Protein backbone atom coordinates (compact mmCIF):
# COMPACT_ATOMS: atom_id res chain seq x y z
CA UNK A 1 0.00 0.00 0.00
CA UNK A 2 1.37 3.39 -0.93
CA UNK A 3 1.65 6.32 1.46
CA UNK A 4 -1.19 8.07 -0.38
CA UNK A 5 -3.41 5.02 0.07
CA UNK A 6 -2.59 4.90 3.79
CA UNK A 7 -3.39 8.60 4.16
CA UNK A 8 -6.65 8.22 2.25
CA UNK A 9 -7.64 5.26 4.40
CA UNK A 10 -6.76 7.14 7.59
CA UNK A 11 -8.79 10.16 6.48
CA UNK A 12 -11.87 8.01 5.93
CA UNK A 13 -11.52 6.21 9.25
CA UNK A 14 -14.57 6.35 11.49
CA UNK A 15 -14.00 5.69 15.16
CA UNK A 16 -15.79 2.59 16.46
CA UNK A 17 -18.73 2.91 18.82
CA UNK A 18 -17.90 3.15 22.46
CA UNK A 19 -17.33 -0.12 24.27
CA UNK A 20 -20.50 0.43 26.26
CA UNK A 21 -22.60 0.78 23.11
CA UNK A 22 -21.07 -2.39 21.67
CA UNK A 23 -21.74 -4.31 24.89
CA UNK A 24 -25.32 -3.06 24.87
CA UNK A 25 -25.83 -4.32 21.31
CA UNK A 26 -24.57 -7.77 22.32
CA UNK A 27 -27.33 -8.06 24.92
CA UNK A 28 -30.16 -6.35 23.03
CA UNK A 29 -29.81 -7.34 19.36
CA UNK A 30 -30.96 -10.90 19.94
CA UNK A 31 -32.13 -11.61 16.38
CA UNK A 32 -28.62 -11.09 15.02
CA UNK A 33 -25.71 -13.52 15.09
CA UNK A 34 -22.62 -11.83 16.46
CA UNK A 35 -18.88 -12.21 16.52
CA UNK A 36 -17.53 -10.74 19.75
CA UNK A 37 -13.85 -9.99 19.45
CA UNK A 38 -12.01 -8.06 22.15
CA UNK A 39 -9.01 -8.18 24.43
CA UNK A 40 -8.68 -9.89 27.77
CA UNK A 41 -10.70 -8.33 30.57
CA UNK A 42 -12.93 -6.33 28.22
CA UNK A 43 -16.22 -7.85 29.34
CA UNK A 44 -16.79 -10.40 26.56
CA UNK A 45 -17.91 -13.18 28.88
CA UNK A 46 -20.16 -10.91 30.93
CA UNK A 47 -21.78 -9.58 27.76
CA UNK A 48 -22.24 -13.05 26.29
CA UNK A 49 -23.76 -14.36 29.51
CA UNK A 50 -26.16 -11.41 29.47
CA UNK A 51 -27.07 -12.19 25.87
CA UNK A 52 -27.63 -15.88 26.58
CA UNK A 53 -29.79 -15.12 29.65
CA UNK A 54 -31.81 -12.61 27.60
CA UNK A 55 -32.38 -15.26 24.94
CA UNK A 56 -33.64 -17.71 27.58
CA UNK A 57 -35.82 -15.00 29.11
CA UNK A 58 -37.54 -14.41 25.78
CA UNK A 59 -38.22 -18.12 25.39
CA UNK A 60 -35.28 -19.55 23.47
CA UNK A 61 -34.51 -23.07 24.72
CA UNK A 62 -30.98 -23.40 26.11
CA UNK A 63 -30.40 -26.27 23.66
CA UNK A 64 -30.77 -23.80 20.78
CA UNK A 65 -28.09 -21.38 21.99
CA UNK A 66 -24.58 -21.74 20.60
CA UNK A 67 -21.48 -19.92 21.73
CA UNK A 68 -18.06 -20.67 20.27
CA UNK A 69 -14.85 -19.77 22.07
CA UNK A 70 -11.21 -20.17 21.11
CA UNK A 71 -10.16 -22.12 24.19
CA UNK A 72 -11.63 -24.78 26.44
CA UNK A 73 -10.83 -22.56 29.41
CA UNK A 74 -12.97 -19.76 27.96
CA UNK A 75 -15.76 -22.23 27.12
CA UNK A 76 -15.75 -23.59 30.66
CA UNK A 77 -15.82 -20.08 32.13
CA UNK A 78 -18.72 -19.08 29.87
CA UNK A 79 -20.68 -22.25 30.68
CA UNK A 80 -20.13 -21.86 34.42
CA UNK A 81 -21.08 -18.20 34.53
CA UNK A 82 -24.16 -18.80 32.36
CA UNK A 83 -25.31 -21.58 34.68
CA UNK A 84 -24.70 -19.48 37.80
CA UNK A 85 -26.62 -16.53 36.34
CA UNK A 86 -29.57 -18.72 35.35
CA UNK A 87 -29.64 -20.28 38.82
CA UNK A 88 -29.49 -16.83 40.41
CA UNK A 89 -32.38 -15.59 38.28
CA UNK A 90 -34.50 -18.65 39.08
CA UNK A 91 -33.91 -18.17 42.83
CA UNK A 92 -34.89 -14.48 42.60
CA UNK A 93 -38.07 -15.02 40.59
CA UNK A 94 -41.37 -15.32 42.42
CA UNK A 95 -43.03 -18.72 42.04
CA UNK A 96 -45.15 -18.88 38.90
CA UNK A 97 -43.41 -16.05 37.06
CA UNK A 98 -41.20 -16.38 34.01
CA UNK A 99 -37.43 -15.92 33.99
CA UNK A 100 -36.63 -12.29 33.18
CSV table of N, CA, C and O in Angstrom, one decimal:
chain,number,residue,atom,x,y,z
A,1,UNK,N,0.9,-1.2,0.0
A,1,UNK,CA,0.0,0.0,0.0
A,1,UNK,C,0.9,1.2,0.0
A,1,UNK,O,1.8,1.3,0.8
A,2,UNK,N,0.6,2.2,-0.8
A,2,UNK,CA,1.4,3.4,-0.9
A,2,UNK,C,1.0,4.3,0.2
A,2,UNK,O,0.0,4.2,0.9
A,3,UNK,N,1.9,5.3,0.4
A,3,UNK,CA,1.7,6.3,1.5
A,3,UNK,C,0.3,7.1,1.2
A,3,UNK,O,-0.4,7.3,2.1
A,4,UNK,N,0.1,7.4,0.0
A,4,UNK,CA,-1.2,8.1,-0.4
A,4,UNK,C,-2.4,7.2,0.0
A,4,UNK,O,-3.4,7.7,0.5
A,5,UNK,N,-2.3,5.9,-0.3
A,5,UNK,CA,-3.4,5.0,0.1
A,5,UNK,C,-3.6,4.9,1.6
A,5,UNK,O,-4.7,4.9,2.1
A,6,UNK,N,-2.5,4.9,2.3
A,6,UNK,CA,-2.6,4.9,3.8
A,6,UNK,C,-3.2,6.2,4.3
A,6,UNK,O,-4.1,6.1,5.2
A,7,UNK,N,-2.8,7.3,3.7
A,7,UNK,CA,-3.4,8.6,4.2
A,7,UNK,C,-4.9,8.7,3.8
A,7,UNK,O,-5.7,9.2,4.6
A,8,UNK,N,-5.2,8.2,2.6
A,8,UNK,CA,-6.6,8.2,2.2
A,8,UNK,C,-7.5,7.3,3.2
A,8,UNK,O,-8.6,7.7,3.6
A,9,UNK,N,-6.9,6.2,3.5
A,9,UNK,CA,-7.6,5.3,4.4
A,9,UNK,C,-7.8,5.9,5.8
A,9,UNK,O,-8.8,5.8,6.4
A,10,UNK,N,-6.7,6.5,6.3
A,10,UNK,CA,-6.8,7.1,7.6
A,10,UNK,C,-7.8,8.3,7.6
A,10,UNK,O,-8.5,8.5,8.6
A,11,UNK,N,-7.9,9.0,6.5
A,11,UNK,CA,-8.8,10.2,6.5
A,11,UNK,C,-10.2,9.7,6.5
A,11,UNK,O,-11.1,10.4,7.0
A,12,UNK,N,-10.5,8.5,6.0
A,12,UNK,CA,-11.9,8.0,5.9
A,12,UNK,C,-12.2,7.2,7.1
A,12,UNK,O,-13.3,6.7,7.2
A,13,UNK,N,-11.3,7.0,8.1
A,13,UNK,CA,-11.5,6.2,9.2
A,13,UNK,C,-12.6,6.8,10.1
A,13,UNK,O,-12.6,8.0,10.4
A,14,UNK,N,-13.5,6.0,10.6
A,14,UNK,CA,-14.6,6.3,11.5
A,14,UNK,C,-14.3,5.6,12.8
A,14,UNK,O,-14.2,4.4,12.8
A,15,UNK,N,-14.3,6.3,13.9
A,15,UNK,CA,-14.0,5.7,15.2
A,15,UNK,C,-15.1,4.7,15.5
A,15,UNK,O,-16.3,5.0,15.2
A,16,UNK,N,-14.8,3.6,16.1
A,16,UNK,CA,-15.8,2.6,16.5
A,16,UNK,C,-16.7,3.1,17.6
A,16,UNK,O,-16.3,4.1,18.3
A,17,UNK,N,-17.8,2.5,17.7
A,17,UNK,CA,-18.7,2.9,18.8
A,17,UNK,C,-18.0,2.7,20.1
A,17,UNK,O,-17.1,1.9,20.2
A,18,UNK,N,-18.5,3.4,21.1
A,18,UNK,CA,-17.9,3.2,22.5
A,18,UNK,C,-18.1,1.7,22.9
A,18,UNK,O,-19.0,1.0,22.4
A,19,UNK,N,-17.2,1.3,23.8
A,19,UNK,CA,-17.3,-0.1,24.3
A,19,UNK,C,-18.7,-0.4,24.9
A,19,UNK,O,-19.3,-1.4,24.7
A,20,UNK,N,-19.2,0.6,25.6
A,20,UNK,CA,-20.5,0.4,26.3
A,20,UNK,C,-21.6,0.2,25.2
A,20,UNK,O,-22.5,-0.7,25.4
A,21,UNK,N,-21.6,0.9,24.2
A,21,UNK,CA,-22.6,0.8,23.1
A,21,UNK,C,-22.5,-0.6,22.5
A,21,UNK,O,-23.5,-1.2,22.2
A,22,UNK,N,-21.3,-1.1,22.3
A,22,UNK,CA,-21.1,-2.4,21.7
A,22,UNK,C,-21.6,-3.5,22.6
A,22,UNK,O,-22.2,-4.4,22.2
A,23,UNK,N,-21.3,-3.3,23.9
A,23,UNK,CA,-21.7,-4.3,24.9
A,23,UNK,C,-23.3,-4.3,25.0
A,23,UNK,O,-23.9,-5.4,25.1
A,24,UNK,N,-23.9,-3.2,24.8
A,24,UNK,CA,-25.3,-3.1,24.9
A,24,UNK,C,-25.9,-3.8,23.7
A,24,UNK,O,-26.9,-4.5,23.8
A,25,UNK,N,-25.3,-3.6,22.5
A,25,UNK,CA,-25.8,-4.3,21.3
A,25,UNK,C,-25.8,-5.8,21.5
A,25,UNK,O,-26.6,-6.6,21.0
A,26,UNK,N,-24.7,-6.3,22.1
A,26,UNK,CA,-24.6,-7.8,22.3
A,26,UNK,C,-25.8,-8.3,23.1
A,26,UNK,O,-26.3,-9.4,22.8
A,27,UNK,N,-26.2,-7.6,24.1
A,27,UNK,CA,-27.3,-8.1,24.9
A,27,UNK,C,-28.7,-7.8,24.3
A,27,UNK,O,-29.7,-8.5,24.6
A,28,UNK,N,-28.8,-6.8,23.5
A,28,UNK,CA,-30.2,-6.3,23.0
A,28,UNK,C,-30.5,-6.8,21.6
A,28,UNK,O,-31.7,-6.9,21.3
A,29,UNK,N,-29.5,-6.9,20.7
A,29,UNK,CA,-29.8,-7.3,19.4
A,29,UNK,C,-29.8,-8.9,19.3
A,29,UNK,O,-28.9,-9.5,18.7
A,30,UNK,N,-30.9,-9.4,19.8
A,30,UNK,CA,-31.0,-10.9,19.9
A,30,UNK,C,-31.3,-11.6,18.7
A,30,UNK,O,-31.1,-12.9,18.6
A,31,UNK,N,-31.8,-11.0,17.6
A,31,UNK,CA,-32.1,-11.6,16.4
A,31,UNK,C,-31.0,-11.6,15.4
A,31,UNK,O,-31.1,-12.0,14.2
A,32,UNK,N,-29.8,-11.2,15.9
A,32,UNK,CA,-28.6,-11.1,15.0
A,32,UNK,C,-27.5,-12.0,15.6
A,32,UNK,O,-27.3,-12.0,16.8
A,33,UNK,N,-26.9,-12.8,14.7
A,33,UNK,CA,-25.7,-13.5,15.1
A,33,UNK,C,-24.6,-12.5,15.2
A,33,UNK,O,-24.5,-11.6,14.5
A,34,UNK,N,-23.7,-12.8,16.2
A,34,UNK,CA,-22.6,-11.8,16.5
A,34,UNK,C,-21.3,-12.5,16.6
A,34,UNK,O,-21.2,-13.6,17.2
A,35,UNK,N,-20.3,-11.8,16.2
A,35,UNK,CA,-18.9,-12.2,16.5
A,35,UNK,C,-18.4,-11.2,17.5
A,35,UNK,O,-18.4,-10.0,17.2
A,36,UNK,N,-18.0,-11.6,18.7
A,36,UNK,CA,-17.5,-10.7,19.7
A,36,UNK,C,-16.0,-10.9,19.8
A,36,UNK,O,-15.6,-12.0,20.2
A,37,UNK,N,-15.3,-9.9,19.5
A,37,UNK,CA,-13.8,-10.0,19.4
A,37,UNK,C,-13.3,-8.8,20.3
A,37,UNK,O,-13.6,-7.7,19.9
A,38,UNK,N,-12.6,-9.1,21.3
A,38,UNK,CA,-12.0,-8.1,22.2
A,38,UNK,C,-10.9,-8.6,23.0
A,38,UNK,O,-10.8,-9.8,23.1
A,39,UNK,N,-10.1,-7.8,23.6
A,39,UNK,CA,-9.0,-8.2,24.4
A,39,UNK,C,-9.4,-8.8,25.8
A,39,UNK,O,-10.6,-8.7,26.2
A,40,UNK,N,-8.5,-9.3,26.5
A,40,UNK,CA,-8.7,-9.9,27.8
A,40,UNK,C,-9.2,-8.8,28.7
A,40,UNK,O,-8.8,-7.7,28.7
A,41,UNK,N,-10.2,-9.2,29.5
A,41,UNK,CA,-10.7,-8.3,30.6
A,41,UNK,C,-11.6,-7.2,30.1
A,41,UNK,O,-11.9,-6.3,30.8
A,42,UNK,N,-12.1,-7.4,28.8
A,42,UNK,CA,-12.9,-6.3,28.2
A,42,UNK,C,-14.4,-6.5,28.5
A,42,UNK,O,-15.2,-5.6,28.1
A,43,UNK,N,-14.8,-7.6,29.1
A,43,UNK,CA,-16.2,-7.8,29.3
A,43,UNK,C,-16.9,-8.8,28.4
A,43,UNK,O,-18.2,-8.8,28.3
A,44,UNK,N,-16.2,-9.5,27.5
A,44,UNK,CA,-16.8,-10.4,26.6
A,44,UNK,C,-17.7,-11.4,27.2
A,44,UNK,O,-18.8,-11.6,26.8
A,45,UNK,N,-17.1,-12.1,28.2
A,45,UNK,CA,-17.9,-13.2,28.9
A,45,UNK,C,-19.1,-12.6,29.6
A,45,UNK,O,-20.2,-13.2,29.4
A,46,UNK,N,-19.0,-11.5,30.3
A,46,UNK,CA,-20.2,-10.9,30.9
A,46,UNK,C,-21.2,-10.5,29.9
A,46,UNK,O,-22.4,-10.8,30.1
A,47,UNK,N,-20.8,-10.0,28.8
A,47,UNK,CA,-21.8,-9.6,27.8
A,47,UNK,C,-22.4,-10.8,27.1
A,47,UNK,O,-23.7,-10.8,26.9
A,48,UNK,N,-21.7,-11.8,26.9
A,48,UNK,CA,-22.2,-13.0,26.3
A,48,UNK,C,-23.2,-13.7,27.2
A,48,UNK,O,-24.2,-14.2,26.8
A,49,UNK,N,-22.9,-13.8,28.5
A,49,UNK,CA,-23.8,-14.4,29.5
A,49,UNK,C,-25.1,-13.6,29.5
A,49,UNK,O,-26.1,-14.1,29.5
A,50,UNK,N,-25.0,-12.2,29.5
A,50,UNK,CA,-26.2,-11.4,29.5
A,50,UNK,C,-27.0,-11.7,28.2
A,50,UNK,O,-28.2,-11.7,28.3
A,51,UNK,N,-26.4,-11.9,27.1
A,51,UNK,CA,-27.1,-12.2,25.9
A,51,UNK,C,-27.8,-13.5,26.0
A,51,UNK,O,-28.9,-13.7,25.6
A,52,UNK,N,-27.1,-14.5,26.5
A,52,UNK,CA,-27.6,-15.9,26.6
A,52,UNK,C,-28.8,-15.9,27.6
A,52,UNK,O,-29.8,-16.5,27.3
A,53,UNK,N,-28.7,-15.2,28.7
A,53,UNK,CA,-29.8,-15.1,29.6
A,53,UNK,C,-31.0,-14.4,29.0
A,53,UNK,O,-32.1,-14.8,29.2
A,54,UNK,N,-30.7,-13.3,28.3
A,54,UNK,CA,-31.8,-12.6,27.6
A,54,UNK,C,-32.5,-13.5,26.6
A,54,UNK,O,-33.7,-13.4,26.4
A,55,UNK,N,-31.8,-14.3,25.9
A,55,UNK,CA,-32.4,-15.3,24.9
A,55,UNK,C,-33.3,-16.3,25.7
A,55,UNK,O,-34.4,-16.5,25.2
A,56,UNK,N,-32.8,-16.8,26.8
A,56,UNK,CA,-33.6,-17.7,27.6
A,56,UNK,C,-34.9,-17.0,28.1
A,56,UNK,O,-36.0,-17.5,28.1
A,57,UNK,N,-34.7,-15.8,28.6
A,57,UNK,CA,-35.8,-15.0,29.1
A,57,UNK,C,-36.9,-14.7,28.1
A,57,UNK,O,-38.1,-14.7,28.4
A,58,UNK,N,-36.5,-14.6,26.8
A,58,UNK,CA,-37.5,-14.4,25.8
A,58,UNK,C,-38.1,-15.7,25.2
A,58,UNK,O,-38.9,-15.7,24.3
A,59,UNK,N,-37.6,-16.8,25.8
A,59,UNK,CA,-38.2,-18.1,25.4
A,59,UNK,C,-37.4,-19.0,24.5
A,59,UNK,O,-37.8,-20.1,24.1
A,60,UNK,N,-36.2,-18.7,24.2
A,60,UNK,CA,-35.3,-19.5,23.5
A,60,UNK,C,-34.8,-20.7,24.3
A,60,UNK,O,-34.2,-20.5,25.4
A,61,UNK,N,-35.0,-21.9,23.9
A,61,UNK,CA,-34.5,-23.1,24.7
A,61,UNK,C,-33.0,-23.0,24.8
A,61,UNK,O,-32.3,-22.7,23.8
A,62,UNK,N,-32.4,-23.4,25.9
A,62,UNK,CA,-31.0,-23.4,26.1
A,62,UNK,C,-30.3,-24.3,25.0
A,62,UNK,O,-29.2,-23.9,24.5
A,63,UNK,N,-31.0,-25.4,24.7
A,63,UNK,CA,-30.4,-26.3,23.7
A,63,UNK,C,-30.2,-25.6,22.3
A,63,UNK,O,-29.5,-26.1,21.4
A,64,UNK,N,-30.9,-24.5,22.1
A,64,UNK,CA,-30.8,-23.8,20.8
A,64,UNK,C,-29.8,-22.6,20.8
A,64,UNK,O,-29.7,-21.9,19.8
A,65,UNK,N,-29.1,-22.5,21.9
A,65,UNK,CA,-28.1,-21.4,22.0
A,65,UNK,C,-26.7,-21.9,21.8
A,65,UNK,O,-26.3,-22.9,22.4
A,66,UNK,N,-26.0,-21.3,20.9
A,66,UNK,CA,-24.6,-21.7,20.6
A,66,UNK,C,-23.6,-20.6,20.9
A,66,UNK,O,-23.9,-19.4,20.5
A,67,UNK,N,-22.5,-20.9,21.5
A,67,UNK,CA,-21.5,-19.9,21.7
A,67,UNK,C,-20.2,-20.6,21.5
A,67,UNK,O,-19.9,-21.7,22.0
A,68,UNK,N,-19.3,-20.1,20.6
A,68,UNK,CA,-18.1,-20.7,20.3
A,68,UNK,C,-16.9,-19.8,20.8
A,68,UNK,O,-16.9,-18.6,20.7
A,69,UNK,N,-16.0,-20.5,21.5
A,69,UNK,CA,-14.8,-19.8,22.1
A,69,UNK,C,-13.6,-20.4,21.5
A,69,UNK,O,-13.6,-21.4,20.8
A,70,UNK,N,-12.5,-19.7,21.7
A,70,UNK,CA,-11.2,-20.2,21.1
A,70,UNK,C,-10.5,-21.2,22.0
A,70,UNK,O,-9.6,-21.8,21.6
A,71,UNK,N,-10.8,-21.2,23.3
A,71,UNK,CA,-10.2,-22.1,24.2
A,71,UNK,C,-11.2,-22.9,25.0
A,71,UNK,O,-12.3,-22.4,25.3
A,72,UNK,N,-10.8,-24.0,25.5
A,72,UNK,CA,-11.6,-24.8,26.4
A,72,UNK,C,-11.8,-24.0,27.7
A,72,UNK,O,-12.9,-24.0,28.4
A,73,UNK,N,-10.8,-23.3,28.2
A,73,UNK,CA,-10.8,-22.6,29.4
A,73,UNK,C,-11.9,-21.5,29.3
A,73,UNK,O,-12.7,-21.3,30.2
A,74,UNK,N,-11.9,-20.8,28.2
A,74,UNK,CA,-13.0,-19.8,28.0
A,74,UNK,C,-14.4,-20.4,27.9
A,74,UNK,O,-15.3,-19.8,28.4
A,75,UNK,N,-14.5,-21.5,27.2
A,75,UNK,CA,-15.8,-22.2,27.1
A,75,UNK,C,-16.3,-22.6,28.5
A,75,UNK,O,-17.4,-22.5,28.8
A,76,UNK,N,-15.4,-23.2,29.3
A,76,UNK,CA,-15.7,-23.6,30.7
A,76,UNK,C,-16.2,-22.4,31.5
A,76,UNK,O,-17.2,-22.5,32.2
A,77,UNK,N,-15.5,-21.3,31.4
A,77,UNK,CA,-15.8,-20.1,32.1
A,77,UNK,C,-17.2,-19.6,31.7
A,77,UNK,O,-18.0,-19.2,32.5
A,78,UNK,N,-17.4,-19.5,30.4
A,78,UNK,CA,-18.7,-19.1,29.9
A,78,UNK,C,-19.8,-20.0,30.3
A,78,UNK,O,-20.9,-19.5,30.8
A,79,UNK,N,-19.7,-21.3,30.2
A,79,UNK,CA,-20.7,-22.2,30.7
A,79,UNK,C,-21.0,-22.1,32.2
A,79,UNK,O,-22.1,-22.0,32.6
A,80,UNK,N,-19.9,-22.0,33.0
A,80,UNK,CA,-20.1,-21.9,34.4
A,80,UNK,C,-20.9,-20.6,34.8
A,80,UNK,O,-21.8,-20.6,35.6
A,81,UNK,N,-20.4,-19.5,34.2
A,81,UNK,CA,-21.1,-18.2,34.5
A,81,UNK,C,-22.5,-18.1,34.0
A,81,UNK,O,-23.4,-17.5,34.7
A,82,UNK,N,-22.8,-18.7,32.9
A,82,UNK,CA,-24.2,-18.8,32.4
A,82,UNK,C,-25.0,-19.6,33.3
A,82,UNK,O,-26.1,-19.2,33.7
A,83,UNK,N,-24.6,-20.7,33.7
A,83,UNK,CA,-25.3,-21.6,34.7
A,83,UNK,C,-25.6,-20.8,36.0
A,83,UNK,O,-26.7,-20.8,36.5
A,84,UNK,N,-24.5,-20.2,36.5
A,84,UNK,CA,-24.7,-19.5,37.8
A,84,UNK,C,-25.7,-18.3,37.7
A,84,UNK,O,-26.5,-18.1,38.6
A,85,UNK,N,-25.7,-17.6,36.5
A,85,UNK,CA,-26.6,-16.5,36.3
A,85,UNK,C,-28.0,-17.0,36.2
A,85,UNK,O,-29.0,-16.5,36.7
A,86,UNK,N,-28.2,-18.1,35.5
A,86,UNK,CA,-29.6,-18.7,35.4
A,86,UNK,C,-30.1,-19.2,36.7
A,86,UNK,O,-31.2,-18.9,37.1
A,87,UNK,N,-29.2,-19.8,37.5
A,87,UNK,CA,-29.6,-20.3,38.8
A,87,UNK,C,-30.0,-19.1,39.7
A,87,UNK,O,-31.0,-19.1,40.4
A,88,UNK,N,-29.2,-18.0,39.6
A,88,UNK,CA,-29.5,-16.8,40.4
A,88,UNK,C,-30.9,-16.2,40.0
A,88,UNK,O,-31.6,-15.9,40.9
A,89,UNK,N,-31.1,-16.2,38.7
A,89,UNK,CA,-32.4,-15.6,38.3
A,89,UNK,C,-33.6,-16.4,38.7
A,89,UNK,O,-34.6,-15.9,39.1
A,90,UNK,N,-33.4,-17.8,38.7
A,90,UNK,CA,-34.5,-18.6,39.1
A,90,UNK,C,-34.8,-18.5,40.6
A,90,UNK,O,-35.9,-18.4,41.0
A,91,UNK,N,-33.7,-18.4,41.4
A,91,UNK,CA,-33.9,-18.2,42.8
A,91,UNK,C,-34.6,-16.9,43.1
A,91,UNK,O,-35.4,-16.8,44.1
A,92,UNK,N,-34.3,-15.8,42.3
A,92,UNK,CA,-34.9,-14.5,42.6
A,92,UNK,C,-36.3,-14.3,42.1
A,92,UNK,O,-37.0,-13.4,42.5
A,93,UNK,N,-36.7,-15.2,41.2
A,93,UNK,CA,-38.1,-15.0,40.6
A,93,UNK,C,-39.1,-15.5,41.5
A,93,UNK,O,-39.0,-16.6,42.1
A,94,UNK,N,-40.2,-14.8,41.6
A,94,UNK,CA,-41.4,-15.3,42.4
A,94,UNK,C,-41.9,-16.6,41.8
A,94,UNK,O,-41.9,-16.7,40.5
A,95,UNK,N,-42.5,-17.5,42.6
A,95,UNK,CA,-43.0,-18.7,42.0
A,95,UNK,C,-44.1,-18.4,41.1
A,95,UNK,O,-45.0,-17.5,41.3
A,96,UNK,N,-44.1,-19.1,39.9
A,96,UNK,CA,-45.1,-18.9,38.9
A,96,UNK,C,-44.8,-17.8,37.9
A,96,UNK,O,-45.5,-17.7,36.9
A,97,UNK,N,-43.8,-17.1,38.1
A,97,UNK,CA,-43.4,-16.0,37.1
A,97,UNK,C,-42.4,-16.6,36.1
A,97,UNK,O,-41.7,-17.6,36.4
A,98,UNK,N,-42.2,-15.9,35.0
A,98,UNK,CA,-41.2,-16.4,34.0
A,98,UNK,C,-39.8,-15.8,34.3
A,98,UNK,O,-39.8,-14.7,34.9
A,99,UNK,N,-38.8,-16.4,33.8
A,99,UNK,CA,-37.4,-15.9,34.0
A,99,UNK,C,-37.3,-14.6,33.2
A,99,UNK,O,-37.7,-14.5,32.1
A,100,UNK,N,-36.8,-13.6,33.9
A,100,UNK,CA,-36.6,-12.3,33.2
A,100,UNK,C,-35.3,-11.7,33.5
A,100,UNK,O,-34.6,-12.1,34.4
